[in-house]
XYZ file of C-alpha atoms in Angstrom:
358
model
C 190.230 20.836 110.946
C 190.351 22.419 107.780
C 186.190 22.852 107.479
C 186.492 24.421 111.116
C 189.004 26.823 110.110
C 187.127 27.407 107.002
C 183.896 28.254 109.184
C 185.904 30.334 111.621
C 186.883 32.453 109.033
C 183.315 32.450 107.921
C 182.074 33.853 111.020
C 184.701 36.071 112.497
C 186.084 38.286 109.845
C 182.680 38.571 108.169
C 180.817 38.386 111.036
C 178.532 42.054 110.981
C 178.697 44.486 113.765
C 175.925 46.550 114.265
C 178.525 49.297 112.239
C 178.531 51.666 109.670
C 180.070 49.540 105.897
C 183.296 50.184 106.199
C 183.146 51.635 102.718
C 180.742 54.564 103.934
C 182.320 54.714 107.334
C 185.667 55.524 105.398
C 183.882 58.000 103.135
C 182.306 59.833 105.828
C 185.618 59.527 107.748
C 187.802 60.999 104.628
C 184.833 63.818 104.773
C 185.093 65.302 108.597
C 188.909 64.916 107.849
C 188.818 66.858 105.300
C 185.973 69.473 106.703
C 187.968 69.239 109.477
C 191.344 71.050 108.102
C 188.935 73.435 105.979
C 187.316 75.713 108.634
C 186.184 77.395 105.287
C 185.094 74.593 103.684
C 182.726 74.160 107.247
C 181.475 78.008 107.074
C 180.329 76.965 103.268
C 178.409 73.867 104.224
C 176.879 75.848 107.188
C 174.937 79.191 105.471
C 174.474 76.781 102.829
C 172.764 74.672 104.901
C 170.807 77.962 105.812
C 170.030 79.179 102.712
C 167.957 76.497 101.762
C 166.037 76.123 105.127
C 165.127 79.738 104.554
C 164.055 78.805 101.008
C 162.159 76.009 102.016
C 160.100 78.321 104.220
C 159.446 81.446 102.078
C 157.936 79.034 99.450
C 155.568 77.432 102.006
C 154.479 80.597 103.135
C 153.507 81.280 100.027
C 152.147 78.486 99.246
C 150.104 79.461 101.690
C 149.283 82.739 100.420
C 148.338 81.253 97.014
C 145.850 79.044 99.282
C 143.335 81.588 100.476
C 139.853 81.179 98.233
C 138.979 83.603 96.559
C 135.680 84.038 96.595
C 132.606 86.799 94.806
C 130.878 90.020 96.465
C 127.410 89.210 96.722
C 124.808 92.285 96.038
C 123.541 92.965 99.245
C 121.845 96.132 97.743
C 117.684 97.020 98.650
C 118.180 94.031 102.115
C 117.993 93.917 104.971
C 120.449 94.682 107.283
C 120.105 90.753 109.469
C 120.024 89.301 105.290
C 123.149 91.105 103.827
C 124.962 90.340 107.143
C 123.967 86.710 106.758
C 124.708 86.559 102.849
C 128.216 88.025 103.676
C 128.868 85.735 106.596
C 128.557 82.846 104.000
C 131.098 84.113 101.570
C 133.461 84.344 105.054
C 133.541 88.266 104.178
C 132.783 90.708 107.032
C 131.669 94.195 106.846
C 132.088 97.622 107.999
C 128.272 99.106 108.576
C 127.721 103.141 108.740
C 124.233 104.887 108.928
C 123.055 107.323 106.718
C 119.858 109.170 106.858
C 117.512 109.277 103.520
C 114.492 110.914 101.911
C 112.402 107.717 102.379
C 110.928 105.197 105.603
C 113.616 102.744 104.478
C 115.116 102.688 107.995
C 117.632 99.325 107.725
C 117.982 98.697 104.163
C 121.666 99.389 102.126
C 122.450 101.787 100.281
C 125.535 101.177 98.887
C 128.484 98.294 98.949
C 131.812 98.819 98.388
C 133.584 96.357 96.290
C 130.992 96.349 94.297
C 128.967 93.136 93.835
C 130.770 90.737 91.155
C 133.961 91.304 92.293
C 136.198 88.603 92.831
C 138.353 88.705 96.295
C 140.376 87.141 98.706
C 138.249 85.542 101.806
C 138.271 87.879 104.548
C 138.454 91.115 102.831
C 135.870 93.805 104.502
C 133.440 95.053 102.365
C 131.441 98.729 103.310
C 128.053 98.956 103.027
C 126.373 102.475 104.208
C 122.844 101.609 106.114
C 119.837 103.979 105.938
C 118.344 104.691 109.373
C 115.745 105.883 107.581
C 113.743 109.483 107.390
C 114.677 112.453 110.551
C 111.287 112.876 110.823
C 108.152 111.171 110.175
C 105.945 113.648 112.011
C 106.400 117.550 111.855
C 107.009 118.286 115.823
C 105.187 120.301 118.139
C 107.185 124.087 118.155
C 104.123 126.107 119.861
C 106.193 128.103 123.313
C 109.917 126.900 122.586
C 112.490 130.091 121.284
C 112.133 130.959 117.445
C 116.512 130.722 117.228
C 116.746 127.602 119.222
C 114.390 125.618 117.062
C 116.142 126.857 113.707
C 119.629 125.408 114.288
C 117.814 121.981 115.807
C 116.521 122.007 112.109
C 119.872 122.434 110.299
C 121.812 120.481 112.891
C 118.799 117.225 112.284
C 118.914 117.300 108.726
C 122.637 117.617 108.385
C 123.706 113.690 107.951
C 119.808 113.827 105.131
C 120.472 114.197 101.386
C 118.151 116.585 101.993
C 116.360 119.046 104.215
C 113.154 117.572 104.554
C 111.493 120.635 107.033
C 112.438 124.823 105.753
C 111.640 127.459 107.381
C 109.255 129.527 105.412
C 110.353 133.884 107.677
C 108.372 134.242 110.304
C 105.402 136.276 110.803
C 105.691 137.659 114.474
C 103.188 139.722 116.555
C 103.143 141.264 119.840
C 102.329 139.604 122.836
C 102.764 138.737 126.714
C 105.432 136.200 125.339
C 109.353 136.906 125.693
C 110.480 137.793 123.012
C 111.674 135.473 119.794
C 108.539 133.120 121.928
C 106.741 130.710 118.639
C 103.056 130.951 119.126
C 101.571 129.592 116.518
C 102.274 127.218 113.459
C 101.248 126.004 109.788
C 101.208 123.149 109.870
C 100.523 122.043 112.992
C 101.745 118.771 115.397
C 101.170 115.791 113.623
C 101.110 115.990 110.073
C 103.252 113.392 108.138
C 106.165 114.267 106.171
C 105.403 112.336 102.869
C 107.589 115.704 100.918
C 109.600 118.916 101.934
C 107.581 120.586 104.251
C 107.158 124.179 104.649
C 106.600 125.565 108.265
C 105.315 128.766 109.225
C 105.768 129.864 112.571
C 104.235 133.389 113.911
C 107.184 134.485 116.917
C 106.604 136.878 119.665
C 108.088 140.329 119.501
C 107.455 140.933 123.380
C 104.929 143.614 124.398
C 105.435 147.314 123.520
C 104.556 148.830 127.398
C 107.296 147.041 128.930
C 110.245 149.137 130.171
C 113.716 148.024 131.742
C 115.929 149.582 133.958
C 119.320 151.036 132.318
C 122.350 149.841 133.738
C 125.297 152.307 134.503
C 129.076 151.558 132.764
C 131.075 153.884 133.833
C 133.979 152.407 135.730
C 133.319 148.788 135.163
C 136.127 146.430 133.954
C 135.439 144.907 130.570
C 134.407 141.681 132.801
C 132.051 143.434 134.922
C 130.535 145.199 131.477
C 130.102 141.355 129.892
C 128.002 140.253 133.450
C 125.241 143.725 132.769
C 125.440 142.701 128.684
C 124.594 139.612 129.915
C 121.586 139.904 132.135
C 120.281 143.491 130.609
C 117.758 144.474 127.795
C 119.312 147.947 126.981
C 121.708 147.694 123.786
C 124.840 149.346 124.292
C 127.127 151.260 121.568
C 130.507 150.878 122.392
C 133.075 153.369 120.611
C 136.587 154.186 122.247
C 139.344 156.801 123.275
C 142.180 156.948 124.553
C 142.354 157.152 128.729
C 143.010 160.822 129.640
C 145.230 161.088 132.700
C 144.523 164.822 133.422
C 141.066 163.654 133.990
C 142.159 160.346 136.220
C 140.870 158.205 133.253
C 141.675 154.774 133.663
C 141.951 152.377 130.742
C 139.824 149.454 130.415
C 136.963 151.082 132.232
C 133.667 153.227 130.581
C 134.185 157.160 131.167
C 130.899 157.685 129.846
C 127.433 156.444 128.872
C 124.108 158.558 127.443
C 121.711 159.658 129.915
C 118.128 159.560 129.430
C 115.636 161.696 130.830
C 113.770 158.693 132.699
C 115.766 155.684 134.490
C 113.918 153.224 132.195
C 113.329 152.568 129.019
C 111.931 150.772 126.311
C 113.562 147.193 125.739
C 116.213 147.481 123.640
C 116.925 150.670 123.484
C 120.141 151.355 122.287
C 122.650 153.635 124.845
C 125.901 155.613 123.813
C 129.229 154.162 125.472
C 133.141 155.518 126.023
C 135.228 153.116 126.750
C 139.145 153.959 127.074
C 142.144 152.702 126.239
C 146.196 152.927 126.111
C 147.752 155.144 123.779
C 150.530 152.325 123.447
C 149.900 149.202 122.384
C 152.258 146.636 123.524
C 153.879 144.450 121.409
C 156.082 141.793 123.442
C 152.502 140.100 123.718
C 152.485 139.988 126.492
C 150.058 142.657 128.452
C 146.888 142.669 127.157
C 145.227 144.337 124.194
C 142.464 146.357 124.906
C 139.928 147.944 122.273
C 136.321 147.800 120.755
C 135.670 144.745 118.618
C 133.197 146.084 115.777
C 131.045 143.858 113.411
C 127.595 144.411 110.184
C 124.982 141.732 110.762
C 121.764 141.373 109.397
C 118.908 143.300 111.036
C 116.656 141.368 112.731
C 113.036 142.190 113.730
C 113.378 140.736 117.228
C 116.431 140.271 119.707
C 118.557 137.525 119.125
C 120.978 135.428 120.847
C 124.534 136.539 120.136
C 128.038 135.465 121.401
C 131.858 137.248 121.378
C 134.091 134.215 121.048
C 138.096 134.600 121.441
C 140.339 131.860 119.506
C 144.350 131.650 120.403
C 146.883 128.318 119.619
C 144.198 125.933 119.023
C 141.924 126.897 122.135
C 138.364 128.804 121.805
C 136.808 130.733 125.340
C 133.179 132.196 125.083
C 133.588 136.027 126.670
C 129.960 137.391 126.361
C 126.320 135.970 125.227
C 123.858 138.871 124.710
C 120.652 140.076 123.309
C 120.736 142.139 120.363
C 118.826 143.285 117.279
C 121.411 143.318 114.791
C 122.838 146.190 112.473
C 125.874 147.841 113.858
C 127.667 145.358 116.520
C 130.492 146.928 119.208
C 131.175 145.398 122.020
C 134.768 146.726 124.375
C 137.825 143.856 124.883
C 140.320 143.155 126.737
C 142.828 139.950 125.120
C 145.984 139.034 124.389
C 148.126 139.554 120.760
C 147.060 137.446 118.472
C 143.828 136.321 119.604
C 140.744 136.592 117.141
C 137.776 137.534 117.878
C 134.390 135.757 116.509
C 130.577 137.173 116.664
C 128.577 134.254 116.883
C 125.468 134.379 115.287
C 122.386 131.505 115.397
C 126.012 129.387 115.627
C 127.676 131.032 112.728
C 130.351 133.194 113.138
C 129.324 135.970 111.328
C 132.242 138.251 111.504
C 135.892 138.170 112.508
C 138.011 139.988 113.927
C 142.382 139.692 115.040
C 143.605 141.598 117.733
C 147.520 142.621 116.776
């Protein structure tokens, strides 16, 4: 009986039930009671947990950044583009490619790089490289039959991206010919000449025929737009002056009231003809009414007629008013534009004179 009682105590009183030990359970119960009793302690616990969480995340992030591989930038200058790209790919570097014309036949070669060779950078860094497009021209082209002004602009534009201009134009020679004025009749050196160094191109240009005659159009009574239309198709150079419209003579502002007359209805090409343009006495200051006037400019005198353009610029917008042929020197044109407009005379793609209309 005694043994059974002892066994019962051992088996019942100290038997494992799968629960927490009595001391741990009592500690947790006491701690929870304290937290429940104090909301401030509970808040501190939550805040501390959040701070610890962010601190761990920040450390992991920094470790990842510091863990990026450091590589040395290879020297790719002088390599072909394909070989250079392979070199950088092996280093896990990326490239931004720009192209440029040079003075030699080295198309596809790397001219420069940034960062320079030997620099230590992180993998994935972008490397800027400049690649040669070679020479703009390797041989002299055929310019016979083309317009001299067009060829001049073409060559200037072609060598804009090169370090130096491989072809320059010598002062042209002129010859009376049946070909239209400004047409290239011959060139030296001839087509196909290799360009191994700088080439000076000599051109023989037509200045038209002296026997040709043209009709003088009448501008009297025409508005500015109709005057422009006549100027674009005529081979007569009009020299405009201005005066205030005379109401007693029924003159209308914005029109030509008088022009020079000749003994014959036809004259030699690009003969000068005087014309008088009527303007208003008072210029509007509210900016709503167009301003009338005569644009005047002094330019280089040319041995033959060249293409010129009067251009209007206002509020960032550009508009071509009229394109005409002229020998240069004194250039005058009537206009009708808004106040604040800037008028520009463009010759061979370059503005040679400007005038602000107030």
